[in-house]
Structure formats: structure tokens, C-alpha cells
Amino acid sequence: MTAPISRRSVRAVGVAALFSVCASTAFGAAADWSKVDAALGLKGSMQPGDVYKYSLPRTDLDVTLDGVRILPGFALGSWLAFEQTGDGALVMGDLVLLENEIAPVMQRLLEGGVNVSAVHNHLVRARPFPMYMHVEGHGDAVKLATTLRSALEASKTPLQPAQGGGAARPQGPLDGQALDRILGRKGSDKGGVYQFGIARAEPIKMHDAPVPPSMGTAIGINFEPAGDGKAATTGDFVLRAEEVDPVMRALVQNGIEVTALHSHMVGEEPRLYFMHFWGHDDAEKLAQGLKAALDHVALAKQ
């Protein structure tokens, strides 16, 4: 005779089964980015915070600003970042576009259910003039990727890894250790561009999901050798409202131009402002000015 099963046992089995299904679903979504790769026709890579990210540098563009040829990794890097959420995925990104590419790309994004959260400049005086379209979507990751692929095809963004050529080459080395020492952070050399990604102190959320620094909420500082012993620097400070004025003053007082102040996202918590900058001078002098600005920002501990 089979022993009777108590209601408590049934409940325990049900909870265990539900947990097993949820864990299996979560694991499957996290491990199955290959389907997103296939939809985009690109290969992404895992980043800190369980973010799966794609880089799409505009290697087809030859952009000059104040006599400096802009490397793709310096200020022409489109990117898309996916994060698994409880009911699908969150995607955020920044598309570098020429002016005549904005309307067709936007149309395909909106038709496919991907939101455009900002369209604006990051630089001034650059020729040809790049614009930046920030995107955000929430739902099925493969459907989002399919829409994003269609939108990118409405531009001339290279959708295959660069095979060499077509990009400006850096002019001489930068002393990364000196920049690290001045900024008090550790940077890294990527294709001749020395880059810093600096996280804010507080967590950022959208759709009740965390938005890690690798999804566009880190302060970005890039240096590129510019010849004659000089460097160019650009990037963006990610700021709370009370930090905007002191950071702007610190940059301007140190000879670094503020080129844009605006939002990149809609509905993030807390509300953030993005301040873009440009400098062309001795690399260590630029770093000292940027450090003066960083001193006014609440940064994550190292």
C-alpha cells in the first residue's frame, strides 16, 4: 500500500519543481546568447555584471577634429549590450551615425519595438560630423537583436570584423602608467587608445533591472596620441544633478572643452546627466584637469 502524501510534501515538491524550472530557464537564457549572435550576425563577449556586449566600431569613417584623426575606438565606437531580466532581456546601446543615416535607422528601430532614448552630438567641429543615437529595448532578446540588425543595415556601419586598413593609426605611445597615477584608476590600451571606465558609487536601475557600468553608466575617459608630444581626450562624465555645475567648472578651468550636456536614457533611477568633453594638449596636463573634475563625483570604491 502506498503511503499517503501530505499537503506539506506536495507543497515542497511544487516549490522545488518551480525553482528547478526557473533556474533552468534562467540558465538557458544566460547560456544561449548564440541565438542573439546569429540574429545580429556578430559575436559578442561577456562583460562584468553578466552583460553580453557587441562592439561595432565605425572603421569606415575617416573623421578629423582639430587636426586629429579620430580612431574608431576613441570616439566612433557603436555598441550594444544585453542583460538578462526576469521576463526577457534589456538591451541598451549607442549607435554612431552620419546625419543622413539617422532617419532610416530610427524608422526601423521604432517599427521593430526598440526605443530611441536620445539623438545628439558628443563632439563639435568634427568632419564628417558624427551623431549618436542611444537605444533601449525590453523583451525577447532574439527579436530585439533582429530589429537592431535591420536598423544597422540602414546605415553603413560595418557588420563584419575589420580586416585591417581603413582606420587612422595612433601617433606614438602614451605613458599609461603616468595617466593611471594622476587619475588614481587603472586604464587599458585598446588599439592605441588608452581607456578608463569608472563606475559611479550608487546602483543604476531601469525597468527595475540593474544597469551595470558596462551598459553605459560608467564614466568614460579616452586618450589618443595626437602627435608633437600631445594627446587628445574625450569621453563623458555620468553625473547626478548636483554634480553637473562643479564638474563643468573644473573642466573649463583646466582648459578642457565641454561639448555636450544631455541625457542618454529615459526613466533611469536615479536621473543621470551625461557631460561630454574634448581636450587637445599634453596628456598629463589633460589628466590633471580630468582628475580635478572627478573629485566632484561620487565614485565607486576600487
PDB file of N, CA, C and O in Angstrom, residues 199-249:
ATOM      1  N   ALA A 199      33.187  53.470 -12.531  1.00  0.00           N
ATOM      2  CA  ALA A 199      31.812  53.278 -12.079  1.00  0.00           C
ATOM      3  C   ALA A 199      31.408  54.331 -11.047  1.00  0.00           C
ATOM      4  O   ALA A 199      32.227  54.785 -10.240  1.00  0.00           O
ATOM      5  N   ARG A 200      30.136  54.701 -11.083  1.00  0.00           N
ATOM      6  CA  ARG A 200      29.576  55.564 -10.060  1.00  0.00           C
ATOM      7  C   ARG A 200      29.369  54.768  -8.769  1.00  0.00           C
ATOM      8  O   ARG A 200      29.382  53.540  -8.762  1.00  0.00           O
ATOM      9  N   ALA A 201      29.165  55.504  -7.671  1.00  0.00           N
ATOM     10  CA  ALA A 201      29.042  54.873  -6.362  1.00  0.00           C
ATOM     11  C   ALA A 201      27.735  54.102  -6.205  1.00  0.00           C
ATOM     12  O   ALA A 201      27.698  53.017  -5.630  1.00  0.00           O
ATOM     13  N   GLU A 202      26.622  54.671  -6.746  1.00  0.00           N
ATOM     14  CA  GLU A 202      25.319  54.079  -6.472  1.00  0.00           C
ATOM     15  C   GLU A 202      24.868  53.182  -7.630  1.00  0.00           C
ATOM     16  O   GLU A 202      25.284  53.366  -8.766  1.00  0.00           O
ATOM     17  N   PRO A 203      24.019  52.185  -7.346  1.00  0.00           N
ATOM     18  CA  PRO A 203      23.473  51.346  -8.424  1.00  0.00           C
ATOM     19  C   PRO A 203      22.487  52.133  -9.279  1.00  0.00           C
ATOM     20  O   PRO A 203      21.785  53.022  -8.784  1.00  0.00           O
ATOM     21  N   ILE A 204      22.446  51.805 -10.570  1.00  0.00           N
ATOM     22  CA  ILE A 204      21.523  52.431 -11.514  1.00  0.00           C
ATOM     23  C   ILE A 204      20.515  51.372 -11.943  1.00  0.00           C
ATOM     24  O   ILE A 204      20.871  50.212 -12.172  1.00  0.00           O
ATOM     25  N   LYS A 205      19.231  51.755 -12.075  1.00  0.00           N
ATOM     26  CA  LYS A 205      18.192  50.802 -12.475  1.00  0.00           C
ATOM     27  C   LYS A 205      17.348  51.357 -13.607  1.00  0.00           C
ATOM     28  O   LYS A 205      17.184  52.567 -13.758  1.00  0.00           O
ATOM     29  N   MET A 206      16.802  50.421 -14.402  1.00  0.00           N
ATOM     30  CA  MET A 206      15.818  50.737 -15.427  1.00  0.00           C
ATOM     31  C   MET A 206      14.911  49.519 -15.571  1.00  0.00           C
ATOM     32  O   MET A 206      15.385  48.390 -15.616  1.00  0.00           O
ATOM     33  N   HIS A 207      13.603  49.732 -15.655  1.00  0.00           N
ATOM     34  CA  HIS A 207      12.636  48.625 -15.676  1.00  0.00           C
ATOM     35  C   HIS A 207      12.854  47.699 -14.479  1.00  0.00           C
ATOM     36  O   HIS A 207      12.714  46.481 -14.582  1.00  0.00           O
ATOM     37  N   ASP A 208      13.228  48.279 -13.334  1.00  0.00           N
ATOM     38  CA  ASP A 208      13.511  47.525 -12.111  1.00  0.00           C
ATOM     39  C   ASP A 208      14.672  46.564 -12.269  1.00  0.00           C
ATOM     40  O   ASP A 208      14.857  45.667 -11.429  1.00  0.00           O
ATOM     41  N   ALA A 209      15.450  46.689 -13.329  1.00  0.00           N
ATOM     42  CA  ALA A 209      16.633  45.848 -13.536  1.00  0.00           C
ATOM     43  C   ALA A 209      17.886  46.701 -13.361  1.00  0.00           C
ATOM     44  O   ALA A 209      17.894  47.887 -13.724  1.00  0.00           O
ATOM     45  N   PRO A 210      18.945  46.136 -12.800  1.00  0.00           N
ATOM     46  CA  PRO A 210      20.187  46.904 -12.663  1.00  0.00           C
ATOM     47  C   PRO A 210      20.788  47.213 -14.025  1.00  0.00           C
ATOM     48  O   PRO A 210      20.673  46.419 -14.962  1.00  0.00           O
ATOM     49  N   VAL A 211      21.395  48.381 -14.144  1.00  0.00           N
ATOM     50  CA  VAL A 211      22.109  48.758 -15.368  1.00  0.00           C
ATOM     51  C   VAL A 211      23.581  48.887 -14.983  1.00  0.00           C
ATOM     52  O   VAL A 211      24.015  49.931 -14.491  1.00  0.00           O
ATOM     53  N   PRO A 212      24.361  47.816 -15.182  1.00  0.00           N
ATOM     54  CA  PRO A 212      25.768  47.840 -14.756  1.00  0.00           C
ATOM     55  C   PRO A 212      26.579  48.867 -15.526  1.00  0.00           C
ATOM     56  O   PRO A 212      26.165  49.358 -16.594  1.00  0.00           O
ATOM     57  N   PRO A 213      27.761  49.216 -15.018  1.00  0.00           N
ATOM     58  CA  PRO A 213      28.619  50.174 -15.719  1.00  0.00           C
ATOM     59  C   PRO A 213      28.892  49.802 -17.174  1.00  0.00           C
ATOM     60  O   PRO A 213      28.985  50.688 -18.031  1.00  0.00           O
ATOM     61  N   SER A 214      29.001  48.508 -17.468  1.00  0.00           N
ATOM     62  CA  SER A 214      29.309  48.072 -18.834  1.00  0.00           C
ATOM     63  C   SER A 214      28.153  48.286 -19.803  1.00  0.00           C
ATOM     64  O   SER A 214      28.297  48.080 -21.011  1.00  0.00           O
ATOM     65  N   MET A 215      26.987  48.737 -19.299  1.00  0.00           N
ATOM     66  CA  MET A 215      25.855  49.051 -20.169  1.00  0.00           C
ATOM     67  C   MET A 215      25.705  50.559 -20.370  1.00  0.00           C
ATOM     68  O   MET A 215      24.649  51.035 -20.761  1.00  0.00           O
ATOM     69  N   GLY A 216      26.775  51.300 -20.122  1.00  0.00           N
ATOM     70  CA  GLY A 216      26.753  52.722 -20.445  1.00  0.00           C
ATOM     71  C   GLY A 216      26.601  53.657 -19.271  1.00  0.00           C
ATOM     72  O   GLY A 216      26.400  54.858 -19.474  1.00  0.00           O
ATOM     73  N   THR A 217      26.728  53.149 -18.049  1.00  0.00           N
ATOM     74  CA  THR A 217      26.586  54.030 -16.889  1.00  0.00           C
ATOM     75  C   THR A 217      27.921  54.331 -16.220  1.00  0.00           C
ATOM     76  O   THR A 217      27.951  54.929 -15.143  1.00  0.00           O
ATOM     77  N   ALA A 218      29.030  53.922 -16.833  1.00  0.00           N
ATOM     78  CA  ALA A 218      30.353  54.254 -16.310  1.00  0.00           C
ATOM     79  C   ALA A 218      30.842  55.560 -16.925  1.00  0.00           C
ATOM     80  O   ALA A 218      30.520  55.888 -18.072  1.00  0.00           O
ATOM     81  N   ILE A 219      31.625  56.299 -16.176  1.00  0.00           N
ATOM     82  CA  ILE A 219      32.311  57.463 -16.718  1.00  0.00           C
ATOM     83  C   ILE A 219      33.388  56.951 -17.679  1.00  0.00           C
ATOM     84  O   ILE A 219      34.187  56.084 -17.332  1.00  0.00           O
ATOM     85  N   GLY A 220      33.377  57.465 -18.907  1.00  0.00           N
ATOM     86  CA  GLY A 220      34.345  57.037 -19.905  1.00  0.00           C
ATOM     87  C   GLY A 220      35.353  58.135 -20.187  1.00  0.00           C
ATOM     88  O   GLY A 220      34.971  59.283 -20.451  1.00  0.00           O
ATOM     89  N   ILE A 221      36.642  57.812 -20.109  1.00  0.00           N
ATOM     90  CA  ILE A 221      37.713  58.754 -20.411  1.00  0.00           C
ATOM     91  C   ILE A 221      38.682  58.069 -21.363  1.00  0.00           C
ATOM     92  O   ILE A 221      39.235  57.013 -21.032  1.00  0.00           O
ATOM     93  N   ASN A 222      38.868  58.640 -22.546  1.00  0.00           N
ATOM     94  CA  ASN A 222      39.759  58.077 -23.556  1.00  0.00           C
ATOM     95  C   ASN A 222      40.863  59.065 -23.899  1.00  0.00           C
ATOM     96  O   ASN A 222      40.628  60.273 -23.974  1.00  0.00           O
ATOM     97  N   PHE A 223      42.057  58.525 -24.145  1.00  0.00           N
ATOM     98  CA  PHE A 223      43.198  59.310 -24.612  1.00  0.00           C
ATOM     99  C   PHE A 223      43.717  58.716 -25.917  1.00  0.00           C
ATOM    100  O   PHE A 223      43.840  57.495 -26.037  1.00  0.00           O
ATOM    101  N   GLU A 224      44.031  59.587 -26.862  1.00  0.00           N
ATOM    102  CA  GLU A 224      44.631  59.160 -28.121  1.00  0.00           C
ATOM    103  C   GLU A 224      45.866  60.011 -28.400  1.00  0.00           C
ATOM    104  O   GLU A 224      45.796  61.245 -28.295  1.00  0.00           O
ATOM    105  N   PRO A 225      47.014  59.398 -28.750  1.00  0.00           N
ATOM    106  CA  PRO A 225      48.179  60.199 -29.138  1.00  0.00           C
ATOM    107  C   PRO A 225      47.823  61.100 -30.314  1.00  0.00           C
ATOM    108  O   PRO A 225      47.145  60.676 -31.242  1.00  0.00           O
ATOM    109  N   ALA A 226      48.291  62.364 -30.263  1.00  0.00           N
ATOM    110  CA  ALA A 226      47.915  63.332 -31.297  1.00  0.00           C
ATOM    111  C   ALA A 226      49.116  63.977 -31.968  1.00  0.00           C
ATOM    112  O   ALA A 226      48.969  64.978 -32.657  1.00  0.00           O
ATOM    113  N   GLY A 227      50.318  63.408 -31.776  1.00  0.00           N
ATOM    114  CA  GLY A 227      51.497  63.950 -32.422  1.00  0.00           C
ATOM    115  C   GLY A 227      52.062  65.155 -31.699  1.00  0.00           C
ATOM    116  O   GLY A 227      51.386  65.786 -30.871  1.00  0.00           O
ATOM    117  N   ASP A 228      53.332  65.476 -31.982  1.00  0.00           N
ATOM    118  CA  ASP A 228      54.014  66.638 -31.382  1.00  0.00           C
ATOM    119  C   ASP A 228      53.999  66.586 -29.859  1.00  0.00           C
ATOM    120  O   ASP A 228      53.926  67.621 -29.183  1.00  0.00           O
ATOM    121  N   GLY A 229      54.023  65.372 -29.302  1.00  0.00           N
ATOM    122  CA  GLY A 229      54.037  65.223 -27.851  1.00  0.00           C
ATOM    123  C   GLY A 229      52.723  65.504 -27.169  1.00  0.00           C
ATOM    124  O   GLY A 229      52.649  65.555 -25.939  1.00  0.00           O
ATOM    125  N   LYS A 230      51.663  65.663 -27.951  1.00  0.00           N
ATOM    126  CA  LYS A 230      50.349  65.956 -27.376  1.00  0.00           C
ATOM    127  C   LYS A 230      49.423  64.739 -27.440  1.00  0.00           C
ATOM    128  O   LYS A 230      49.717  63.737 -28.082  1.00  0.00           O
ATOM    129  N   ALA A 231      48.290  64.877 -26.774  1.00  0.00           N
ATOM    130  CA  ALA A 231      47.247  63.860 -26.811  1.00  0.00           C
ATOM    131  C   ALA A 231      45.903  64.553 -26.960  1.00  0.00           C
ATOM    132  O   ALA A 231      45.760  65.741 -26.684  1.00  0.00           O
ATOM    133  N   ALA A 232      44.935  63.791 -27.419  1.00  0.00           N
ATOM    134  CA  ALA A 232      43.542  64.236 -27.405  1.00  0.00           C
ATOM    135  C   ALA A 232      42.807  63.402 -26.366  1.00  0.00           C
ATOM    136  O   ALA A 232      43.149  62.233 -26.131  1.00  0.00           O
ATOM    137  N   THR A 233      41.821  63.999 -25.737  1.00  0.00           N
ATOM    138  CA  THR A 233      40.996  63.249 -24.792  1.00  0.00           C
ATOM    139  C   THR A 233      39.533  63.562 -25.042  1.00  0.00           C
ATOM    140  O   THR A 233      39.168  64.692 -25.400  1.00  0.00           O
ATOM    141  N   THR A 234      38.699  62.555 -24.896  1.00  0.00           N
ATOM    142  CA  THR A 234      37.251  62.730 -24.984  1.00  0.00           C
ATOM    143  C   THR A 234      36.591  61.656 -24.141  1.00  0.00           C
ATOM    144  O   THR A 234      37.245  60.742 -23.641  1.00  0.00           O
ATOM    145  N   GLY A 235      35.283  61.776 -23.986  1.00  0.00           N
ATOM    146  CA  GLY A 235      34.535  60.815 -23.180  1.00  0.00           C
ATOM    147  C   GLY A 235      33.324  61.494 -22.576  1.00  0.00           C
ATOM    148  O   GLY A 235      32.883  62.543 -23.053  1.00  0.00           O
ATOM    149  N   ASP A 236      32.814  60.900 -21.501  1.00  0.00           N
ATOM    150  CA  ASP A 236      31.668  61.524 -20.840  1.00  0.00           C
ATOM    151  C   ASP A 236      31.660  61.220 -19.356  1.00  0.00           C
ATOM    152  O   ASP A 236      32.011  60.139 -18.913  1.00  0.00           O
ATOM    153  N   PHE A 237      31.276  62.258 -18.619  1.00  0.00           N
ATOM    154  CA  PHE A 237      31.045  62.136 -17.187  1.00  0.00           C
ATOM    155  C   PHE A 237      29.567  61.795 -16.976  1.00  0.00           C
ATOM    156  O   PHE A 237      28.688  62.419 -17.584  1.00  0.00           O
ATOM    157  N   VAL A 238      29.289  60.827 -16.111  1.00  0.00           N
ATOM    158  CA  VAL A 238      27.923  60.417 -15.778  1.00  0.00           C
ATOM    159  C   VAL A 238      27.612  61.011 -14.410  1.00  0.00           C
ATOM    160  O   VAL A 238      28.247  60.650 -13.410  1.00  0.00           O
ATOM    161  N   LEU A 239      26.626  61.921 -14.349  1.00  0.00           N
ATOM    162  CA  LEU A 239      26.501  62.801 -13.193  1.00  0.00           C
ATOM    163  C   LEU A 239      25.092  62.849 -12.623  1.00  0.00           C
ATOM    164  O   LEU A 239      24.099  62.768 -13.356  1.00  0.00           O
ATOM    165  N   ARG A 240      25.019  63.030 -11.306  1.00  0.00           N
ATOM    166  CA  ARG A 240      23.783  63.456 -10.654  1.00  0.00           C
ATOM    167  C   ARG A 240      23.657  64.970 -10.847  1.00  0.00           C
ATOM    168  O   ARG A 240      24.633  65.670 -11.141  1.00  0.00           O
ATOM    169  N   ALA A 241      22.435  65.478 -10.652  1.00  0.00           N
ATOM    170  CA  ALA A 241      22.173  66.897 -10.916  1.00  0.00           C
ATOM    171  C   ALA A 241      23.106  67.820 -10.150  1.00  0.00           C
ATOM    172  O   ALA A 241      23.625  68.804 -10.702  1.00  0.00           O
ATOM    173  N   GLU A 242      23.363  67.500  -8.891  1.00  0.00           N
ATOM    174  CA  GLU A 242      24.175  68.394  -8.059  1.00  0.00           C
ATOM    175  C   GLU A 242      25.655  68.383  -8.451  1.00  0.00           C
ATOM    176  O   GLU A 242      26.419  69.246  -8.005  1.00  0.00           O
ATOM    177  N   GLU A 243      26.056  67.421  -9.279  1.00  0.00           N
ATOM    178  CA  GLU A 243      27.459  67.331  -9.693  1.00  0.00           C
ATOM    179  C   GLU A 243      27.742  68.079 -11.002  1.00  0.00           C
ATOM    180  O   GLU A 243      28.903  68.312 -11.347  1.00  0.00           O
ATOM    181  N   VAL A 244      26.686  68.439 -11.729  1.00  0.00           N
ATOM    182  CA  VAL A 244      26.865  68.997 -13.072  1.00  0.00           C
ATOM    183  C   VAL A 244      27.683  70.284 -13.039  1.00  0.00           C
ATOM    184  O   VAL A 244      28.683  70.430 -13.765  1.00  0.00           O
ATOM    185  N   ASP A 245      27.289  71.247 -12.245  1.00  0.00           N
ATOM    186  CA  ASP A 245      27.961  72.549 -12.252  1.00  0.00           C
ATOM    187  C   ASP A 245      29.414  72.456 -11.794  1.00  0.00           C
ATOM    188  O   ASP A 245      30.308  72.982 -12.474  1.00  0.00           O
ATOM    189  N   PRO A 246      29.723  71.799 -10.670  1.00  0.00           N
ATOM    190  CA  PRO A 246      31.138  71.760 -10.260  1.00  0.00           C
ATOM    191  C   PRO A 246      32.033  71.007 -11.237  1.00  0.00           C
ATOM    192  O   PRO A 246      33.197  71.391 -11.431  1.00  0.00           O
ATOM    193  N   VAL A 247      31.520  69.959 -11.877  1.00  0.00           N
ATOM    194  CA  VAL A 247      32.324  69.226 -12.852  1.00  0.00           C
ATOM    195  C   VAL A 247      32.576  70.092 -14.083  1.00  0.00           C
ATOM    196  O   VAL A 247      33.701  70.160 -14.600  1.00  0.00           O
ATOM    197  N   MET A 248      31.548  70.782 -14.563  1.00  0.00           N
ATOM    198  CA  MET A 248      31.721  71.658 -15.720  1.00  0.00           C
ATOM    199  C   MET A 248      32.751  72.744 -15.428  1.00  0.00           C
ATOM    200  O   MET A 248      33.642  73.025 -16.255  1.00  0.00           O
ATOM    201  N   ARG A 249      32.663  73.346 -14.270  1.00  0.00           N
ATOM    202  CA  ARG A 249      33.608  74.400 -13.913  1.00  0.00           C
ATOM    203  C   ARG A 249      35.038  73.872 -13.842  1.00  0.00           C
ATOM    204  O   ARG A 249      35.989  74.521 -14.301  1.00  0.00           O
TER     205      ARG A 249
END
